[in-house]
mmCIF file of C-alpha atoms in Angstrom:
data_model
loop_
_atom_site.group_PDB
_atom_site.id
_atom_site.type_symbol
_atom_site.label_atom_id
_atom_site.label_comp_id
_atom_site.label_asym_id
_atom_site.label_seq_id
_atom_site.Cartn_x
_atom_site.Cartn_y
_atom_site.Cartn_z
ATOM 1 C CA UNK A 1285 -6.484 3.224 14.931
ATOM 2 C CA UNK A 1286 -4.016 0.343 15.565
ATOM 3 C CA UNK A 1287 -2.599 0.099 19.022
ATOM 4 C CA UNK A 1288 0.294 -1.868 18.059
ATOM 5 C CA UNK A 1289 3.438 0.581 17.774
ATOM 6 C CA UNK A 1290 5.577 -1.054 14.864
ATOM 7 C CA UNK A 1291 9.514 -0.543 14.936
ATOM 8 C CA UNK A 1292 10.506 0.870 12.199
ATOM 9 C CA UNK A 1293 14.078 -0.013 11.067
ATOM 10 C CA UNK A 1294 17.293 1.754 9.078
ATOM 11 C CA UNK A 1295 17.220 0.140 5.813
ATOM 12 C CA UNK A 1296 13.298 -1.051 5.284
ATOM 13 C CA UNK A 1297 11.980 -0.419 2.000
ATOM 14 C CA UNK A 1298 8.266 1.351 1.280
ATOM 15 C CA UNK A 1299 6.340 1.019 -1.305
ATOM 16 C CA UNK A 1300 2.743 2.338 -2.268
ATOM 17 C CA UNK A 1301 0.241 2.002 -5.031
ATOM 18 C CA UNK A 1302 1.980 -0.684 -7.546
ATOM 19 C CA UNK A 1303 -0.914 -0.862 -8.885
ATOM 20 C CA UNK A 1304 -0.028 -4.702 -10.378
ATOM 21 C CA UNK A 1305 -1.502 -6.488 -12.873
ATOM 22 C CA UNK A 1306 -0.871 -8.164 -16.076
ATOM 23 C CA UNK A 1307 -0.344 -4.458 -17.721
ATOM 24 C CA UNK A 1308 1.629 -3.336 -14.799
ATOM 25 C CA UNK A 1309 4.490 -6.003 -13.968
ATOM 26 C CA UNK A 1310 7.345 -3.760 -13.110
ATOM 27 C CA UNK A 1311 6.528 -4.664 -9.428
ATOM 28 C CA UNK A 1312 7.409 -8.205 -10.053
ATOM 29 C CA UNK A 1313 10.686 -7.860 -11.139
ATOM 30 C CA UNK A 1314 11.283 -5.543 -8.119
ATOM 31 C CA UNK A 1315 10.078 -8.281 -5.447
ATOM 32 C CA UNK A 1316 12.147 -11.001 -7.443
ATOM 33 C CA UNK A 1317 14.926 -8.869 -6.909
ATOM 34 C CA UNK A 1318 14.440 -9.568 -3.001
ATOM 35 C CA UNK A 1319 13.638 -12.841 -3.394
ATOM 36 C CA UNK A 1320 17.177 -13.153 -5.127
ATOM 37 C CA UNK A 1321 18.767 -11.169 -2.489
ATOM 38 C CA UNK A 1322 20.183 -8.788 -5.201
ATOM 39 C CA UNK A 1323 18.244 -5.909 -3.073
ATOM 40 C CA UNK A 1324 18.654 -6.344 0.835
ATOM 41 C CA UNK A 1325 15.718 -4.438 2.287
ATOM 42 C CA UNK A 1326 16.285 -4.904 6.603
ATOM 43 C CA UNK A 1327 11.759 -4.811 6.273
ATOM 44 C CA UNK A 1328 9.327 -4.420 3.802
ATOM 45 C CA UNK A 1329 6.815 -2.098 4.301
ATOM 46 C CA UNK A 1330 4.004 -2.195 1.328
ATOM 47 C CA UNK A 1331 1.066 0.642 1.535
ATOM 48 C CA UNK A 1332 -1.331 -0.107 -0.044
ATOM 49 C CA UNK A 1333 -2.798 -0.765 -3.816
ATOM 50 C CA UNK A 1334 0.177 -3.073 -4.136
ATOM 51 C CA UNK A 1335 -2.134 -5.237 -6.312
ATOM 52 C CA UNK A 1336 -4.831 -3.523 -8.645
ATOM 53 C CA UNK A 1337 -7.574 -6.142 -7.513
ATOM 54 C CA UNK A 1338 -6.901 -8.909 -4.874
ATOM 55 C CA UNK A 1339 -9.559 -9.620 -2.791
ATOM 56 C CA UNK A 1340 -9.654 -12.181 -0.056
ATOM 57 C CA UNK A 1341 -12.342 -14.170 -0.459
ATOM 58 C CA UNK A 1342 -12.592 -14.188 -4.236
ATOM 59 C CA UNK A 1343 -10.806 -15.986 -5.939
ATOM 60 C CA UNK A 1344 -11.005 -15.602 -9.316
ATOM 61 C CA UNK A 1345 -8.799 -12.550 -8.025
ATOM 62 C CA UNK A 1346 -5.702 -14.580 -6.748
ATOM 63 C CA UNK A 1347 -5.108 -16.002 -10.733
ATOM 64 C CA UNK A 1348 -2.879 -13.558 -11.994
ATOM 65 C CA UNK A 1349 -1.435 -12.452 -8.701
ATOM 66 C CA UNK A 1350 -0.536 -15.812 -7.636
ATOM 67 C CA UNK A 1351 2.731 -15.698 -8.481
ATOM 68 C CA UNK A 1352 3.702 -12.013 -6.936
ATOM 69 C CA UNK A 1353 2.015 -13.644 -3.974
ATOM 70 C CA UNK A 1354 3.748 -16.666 -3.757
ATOM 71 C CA UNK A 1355 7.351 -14.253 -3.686
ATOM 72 C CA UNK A 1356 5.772 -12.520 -1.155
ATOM 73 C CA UNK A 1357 5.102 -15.351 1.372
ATOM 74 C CA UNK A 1358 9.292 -16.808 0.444
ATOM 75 C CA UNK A 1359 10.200 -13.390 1.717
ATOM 76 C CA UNK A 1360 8.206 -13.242 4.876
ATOM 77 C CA UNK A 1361 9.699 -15.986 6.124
ATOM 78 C CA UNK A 1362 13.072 -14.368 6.256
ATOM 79 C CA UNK A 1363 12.216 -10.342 6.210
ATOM 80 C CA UNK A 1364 9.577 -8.351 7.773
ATOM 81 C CA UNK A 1365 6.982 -7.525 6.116
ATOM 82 C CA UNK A 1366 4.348 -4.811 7.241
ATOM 83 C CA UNK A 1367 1.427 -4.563 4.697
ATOM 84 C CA UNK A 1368 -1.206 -1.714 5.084
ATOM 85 C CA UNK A 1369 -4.324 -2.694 2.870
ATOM 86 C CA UNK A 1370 -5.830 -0.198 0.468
ATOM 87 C CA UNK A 1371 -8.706 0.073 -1.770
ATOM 88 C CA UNK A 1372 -7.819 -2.379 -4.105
ATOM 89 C CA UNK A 1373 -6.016 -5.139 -2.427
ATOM 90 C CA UNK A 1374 -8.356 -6.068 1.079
ATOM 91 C CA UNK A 1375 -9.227 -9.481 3.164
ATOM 92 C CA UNK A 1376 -5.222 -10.443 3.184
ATOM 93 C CA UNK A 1377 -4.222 -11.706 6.214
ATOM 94 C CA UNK A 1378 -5.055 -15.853 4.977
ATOM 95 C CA UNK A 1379 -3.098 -14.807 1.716
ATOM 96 C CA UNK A 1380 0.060 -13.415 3.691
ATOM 97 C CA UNK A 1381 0.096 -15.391 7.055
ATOM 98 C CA UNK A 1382 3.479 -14.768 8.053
ATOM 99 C CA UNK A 1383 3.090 -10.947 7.628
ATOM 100 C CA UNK A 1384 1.624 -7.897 9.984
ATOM 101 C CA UNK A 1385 -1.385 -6.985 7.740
ATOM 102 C CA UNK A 1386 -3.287 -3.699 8.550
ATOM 103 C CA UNK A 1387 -6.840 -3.136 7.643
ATOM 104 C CA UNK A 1388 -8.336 0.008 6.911
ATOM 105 C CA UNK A 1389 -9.974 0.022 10.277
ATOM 106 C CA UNK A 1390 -6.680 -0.154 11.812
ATOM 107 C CA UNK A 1391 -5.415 2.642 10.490
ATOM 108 C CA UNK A 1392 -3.184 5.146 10.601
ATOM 109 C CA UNK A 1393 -0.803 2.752 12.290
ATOM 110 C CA UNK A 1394 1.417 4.148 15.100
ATOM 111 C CA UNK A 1395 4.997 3.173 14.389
ATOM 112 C CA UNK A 1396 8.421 4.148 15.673
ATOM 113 C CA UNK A 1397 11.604 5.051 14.216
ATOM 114 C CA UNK A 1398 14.961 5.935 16.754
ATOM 115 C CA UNK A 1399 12.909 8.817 18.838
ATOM 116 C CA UNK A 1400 10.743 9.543 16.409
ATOM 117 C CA UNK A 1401 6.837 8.910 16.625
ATOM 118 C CA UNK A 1402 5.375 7.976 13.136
ATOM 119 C CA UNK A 1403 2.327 7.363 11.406
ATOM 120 C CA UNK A 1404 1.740 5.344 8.349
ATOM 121 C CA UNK A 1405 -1.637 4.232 6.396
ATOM 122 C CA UNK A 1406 -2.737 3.429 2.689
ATOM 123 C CA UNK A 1407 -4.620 7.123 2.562
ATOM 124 C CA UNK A 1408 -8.074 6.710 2.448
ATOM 125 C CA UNK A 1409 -8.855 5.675 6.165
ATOM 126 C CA UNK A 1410 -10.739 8.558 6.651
ATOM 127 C CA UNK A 1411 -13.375 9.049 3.525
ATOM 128 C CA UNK A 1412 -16.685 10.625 3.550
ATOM 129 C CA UNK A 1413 -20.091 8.408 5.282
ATOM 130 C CA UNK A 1414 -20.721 6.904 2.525
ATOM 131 C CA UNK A 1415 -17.255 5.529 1.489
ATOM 132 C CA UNK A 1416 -17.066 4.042 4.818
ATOM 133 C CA UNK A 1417 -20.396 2.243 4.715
ATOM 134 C CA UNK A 1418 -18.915 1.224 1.029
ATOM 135 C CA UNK A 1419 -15.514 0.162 2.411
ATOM 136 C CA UNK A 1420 -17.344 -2.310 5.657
ATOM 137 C CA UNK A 1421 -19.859 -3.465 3.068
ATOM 138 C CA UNK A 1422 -17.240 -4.884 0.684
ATOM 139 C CA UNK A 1423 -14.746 -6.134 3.030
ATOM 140 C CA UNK A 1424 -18.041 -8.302 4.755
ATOM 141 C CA UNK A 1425 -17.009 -11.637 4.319
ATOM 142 C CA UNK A 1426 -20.687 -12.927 4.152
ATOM 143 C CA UNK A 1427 -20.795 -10.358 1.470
ATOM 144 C CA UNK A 1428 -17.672 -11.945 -0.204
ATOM 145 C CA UNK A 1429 -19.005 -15.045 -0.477
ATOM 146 C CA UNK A 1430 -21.841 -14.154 -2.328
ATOM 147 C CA UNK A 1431 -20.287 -12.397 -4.620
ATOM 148 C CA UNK A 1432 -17.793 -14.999 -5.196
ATOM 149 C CA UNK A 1433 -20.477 -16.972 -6.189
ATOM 150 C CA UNK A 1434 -22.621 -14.625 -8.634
ATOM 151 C CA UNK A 1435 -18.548 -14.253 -9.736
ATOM 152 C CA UNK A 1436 -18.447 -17.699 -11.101
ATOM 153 C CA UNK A 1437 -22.441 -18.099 -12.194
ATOM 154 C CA UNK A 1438 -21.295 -15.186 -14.224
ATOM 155 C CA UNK A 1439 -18.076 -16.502 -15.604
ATOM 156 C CA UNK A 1440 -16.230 -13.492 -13.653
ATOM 157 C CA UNK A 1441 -18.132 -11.066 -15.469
ATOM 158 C CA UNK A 1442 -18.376 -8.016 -13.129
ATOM 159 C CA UNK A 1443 -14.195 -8.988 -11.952
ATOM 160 C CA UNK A 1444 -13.051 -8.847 -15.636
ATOM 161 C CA UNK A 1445 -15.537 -5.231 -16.064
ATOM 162 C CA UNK A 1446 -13.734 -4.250 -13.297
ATOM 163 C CA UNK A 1447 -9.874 -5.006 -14.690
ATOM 164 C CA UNK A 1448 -11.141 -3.231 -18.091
ATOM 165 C CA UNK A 1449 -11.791 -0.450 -15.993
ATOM 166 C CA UNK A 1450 -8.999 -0.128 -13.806
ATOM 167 C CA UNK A 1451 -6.639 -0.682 -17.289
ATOM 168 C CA UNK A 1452 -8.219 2.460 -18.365
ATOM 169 C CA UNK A 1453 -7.421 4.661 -15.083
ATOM 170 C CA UNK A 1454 -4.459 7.312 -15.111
ATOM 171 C CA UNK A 1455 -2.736 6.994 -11.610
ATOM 172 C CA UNK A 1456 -0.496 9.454 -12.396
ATOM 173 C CA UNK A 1457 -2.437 12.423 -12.348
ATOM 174 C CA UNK A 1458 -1.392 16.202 -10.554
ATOM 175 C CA UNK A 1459 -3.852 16.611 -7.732
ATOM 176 C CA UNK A 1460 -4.127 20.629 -7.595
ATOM 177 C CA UNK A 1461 -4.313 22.317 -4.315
ATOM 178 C CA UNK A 1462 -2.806 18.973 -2.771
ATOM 179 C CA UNK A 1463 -1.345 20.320 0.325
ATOM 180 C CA UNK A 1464 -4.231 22.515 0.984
ATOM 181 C CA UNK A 1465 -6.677 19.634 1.246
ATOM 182 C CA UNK A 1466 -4.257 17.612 3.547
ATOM 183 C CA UNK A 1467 -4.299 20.554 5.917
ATOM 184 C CA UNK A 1468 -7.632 20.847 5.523
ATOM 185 C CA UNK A 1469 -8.043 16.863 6.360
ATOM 186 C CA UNK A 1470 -5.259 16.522 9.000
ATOM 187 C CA UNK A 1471 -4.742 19.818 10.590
ATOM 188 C CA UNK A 1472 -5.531 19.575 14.414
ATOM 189 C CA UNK A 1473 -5.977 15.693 14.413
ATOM 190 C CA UNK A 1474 -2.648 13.706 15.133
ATOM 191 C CA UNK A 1475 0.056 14.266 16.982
ATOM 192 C CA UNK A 1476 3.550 12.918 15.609
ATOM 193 C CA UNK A 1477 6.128 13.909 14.050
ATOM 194 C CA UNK A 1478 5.579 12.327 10.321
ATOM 195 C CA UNK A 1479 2.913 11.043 8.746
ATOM 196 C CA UNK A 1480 3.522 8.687 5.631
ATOM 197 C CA UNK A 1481 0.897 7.699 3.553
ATOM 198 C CA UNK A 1482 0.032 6.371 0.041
ATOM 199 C CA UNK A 1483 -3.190 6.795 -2.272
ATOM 200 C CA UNK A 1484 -2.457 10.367 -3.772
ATOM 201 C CA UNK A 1485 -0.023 9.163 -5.881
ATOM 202 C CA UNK A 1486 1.905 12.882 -5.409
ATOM 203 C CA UNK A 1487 5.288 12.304 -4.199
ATOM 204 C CA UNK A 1488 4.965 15.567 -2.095
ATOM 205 C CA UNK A 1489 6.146 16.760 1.429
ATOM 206 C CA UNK A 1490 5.097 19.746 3.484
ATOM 207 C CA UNK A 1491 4.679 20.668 6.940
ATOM 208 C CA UNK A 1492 1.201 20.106 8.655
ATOM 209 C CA UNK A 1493 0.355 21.048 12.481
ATOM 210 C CA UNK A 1494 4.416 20.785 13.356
ATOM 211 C CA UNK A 1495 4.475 17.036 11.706
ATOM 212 C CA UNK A 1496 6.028 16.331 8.648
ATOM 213 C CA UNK A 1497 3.434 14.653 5.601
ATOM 214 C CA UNK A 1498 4.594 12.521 3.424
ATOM 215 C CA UNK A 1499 2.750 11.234 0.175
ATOM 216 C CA UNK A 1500 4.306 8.493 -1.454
ATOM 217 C CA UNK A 1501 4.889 8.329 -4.800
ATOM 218 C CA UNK A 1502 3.377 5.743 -6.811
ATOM 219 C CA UNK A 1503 5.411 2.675 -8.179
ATOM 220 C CA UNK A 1504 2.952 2.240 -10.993
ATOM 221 C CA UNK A 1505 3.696 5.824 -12.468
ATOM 222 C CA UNK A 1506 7.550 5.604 -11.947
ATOM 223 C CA UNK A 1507 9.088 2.745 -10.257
ATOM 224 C CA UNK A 1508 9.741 4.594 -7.289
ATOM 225 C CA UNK A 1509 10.353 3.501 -4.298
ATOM 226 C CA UNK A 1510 11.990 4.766 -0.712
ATOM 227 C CA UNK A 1511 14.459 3.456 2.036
ATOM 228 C CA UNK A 1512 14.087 4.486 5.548
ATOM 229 C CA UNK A 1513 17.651 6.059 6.356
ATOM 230 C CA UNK A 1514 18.873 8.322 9.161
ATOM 231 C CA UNK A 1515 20.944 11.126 9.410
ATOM 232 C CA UNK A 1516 22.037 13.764 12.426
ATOM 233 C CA UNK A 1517 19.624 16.509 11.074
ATOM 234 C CA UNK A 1518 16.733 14.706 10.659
ATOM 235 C CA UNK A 1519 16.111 11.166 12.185
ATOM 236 C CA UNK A 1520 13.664 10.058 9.478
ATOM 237 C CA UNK A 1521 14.470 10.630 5.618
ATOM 238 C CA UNK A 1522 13.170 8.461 3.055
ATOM 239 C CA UNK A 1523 15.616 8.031 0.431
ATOM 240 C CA UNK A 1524 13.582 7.934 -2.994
ATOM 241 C CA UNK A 1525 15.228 5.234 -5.488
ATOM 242 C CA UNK A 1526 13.672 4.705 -9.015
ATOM 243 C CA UNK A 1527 13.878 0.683 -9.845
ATOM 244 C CA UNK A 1528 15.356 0.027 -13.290
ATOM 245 C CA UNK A 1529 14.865 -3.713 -14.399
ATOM 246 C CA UNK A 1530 18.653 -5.484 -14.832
ATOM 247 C CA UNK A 1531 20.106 -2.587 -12.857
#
């Protein structure tokens, strides 16, 4: 777990589990709308899965992303930007060296909002034994560069495998008996008073242990995203929006 406490700010836009690629480009649009300063977010907060496969260290990975990334470092150099790795997008910080980048290990990540004490991760900081060992082994960067390697003796073989699988996924799947496994997986463990995360992909809310949960939706399935606002009843509300393209 992180010991940095973030600051979390009125106005900072989260978003989770983009999921981008060349059959999911809604995202860009979105972040070019930043760039252009037609949407004015006061931070950017990005949890996780923003990319469908960027890996530091390979890269054969950055091709199609270059661009998205390349928006992202103009707009660190003017707004905040927070980013939580996931599963998919690892190995960041010498791809986004102006911005706070989180790796699994350091999450959740202890944040702050007015009086409120919040955490935030991607969602899967806390898998079974042997998705950990997984998780260490592929983020090794000896590891890394061997695979990059067998990558290009194989003319990206296993990478563009990989893409034809991740094409095929459904991210937008109903996760039955949701909030009954968070319990389950949360219940006695943290003390806050909400905990935002992404990786579910369920756009859900519910009370856990006298902390509010929060599960992102994901933009991939919807275009949503959320802005941190504040009101006299309750000092953190995320504010879903739905991006339209031209809107």
């Amino acid at each position: 777990m992180s010991h940095k406490v973030l600051e979390l700010k009125e106005g900072a836009f989260i978003i989770s589990d983009a999921h981008f690629s060349h059959r999911r480009e809604e995202l860009l649009a979105f972040i070019e709308d930043i760039h252009a300063k037609k949407l004015s977010p006061t931070q950017l907060i990005l949890m996780g899965d923003i990319f469908d496969a960027l890996f530091g260290g390979i890269p054969y990975t950055y091709s199609e992303n270059r661009e998205l990334l390349k928006l992202l470092n103009d707009i660190s150099m003017e707004i905040e930007l927070i980013y939580l790795e996931g599963n998919h997008d690892f190995n960041l910080s010498s791809l986004l060296p102006n911005a706070a980048v989180f790796p699994i290990g350091a999450q959740p990540v202890e944040a702050r909002y007015k009086d409120k004490k919040v955490y935030l991760a991607h969602g899967d900081f806390d898998g079974a034994a042997g998705y950990k060992l997984y998780t260490a082994f592929i983020r090794n960067p000896f590891v890394l560069f061997i695979l990059k390697y067998i990558d290009l003796a194989l003319d990206h073989l296993i990478l563009k495998k990989v893409n034809g699988h991740l094409g095929k996924k459904d991210d937008c799947n109903r996760f039955t008996g949701f909030a009954a496994f968070i319990k389950r997986r949360l219940s006695g463990r943290f003390s806050c008073d909400y905990f935002i995360e992404g990786h579910f992909h369920q756009n859900d809310s519910f009370e856990v242990d006298g902390f509010t949960y929060i599960n992102l939706a994901a933009f991939a399935c919807n275009q949503r995203y959320f802005i941190i606002e504040y009101s006299q009843e309750s000092s953190v509300i995320l504010l879903e929006k739905k991006f339209s393209k031209g809107k």
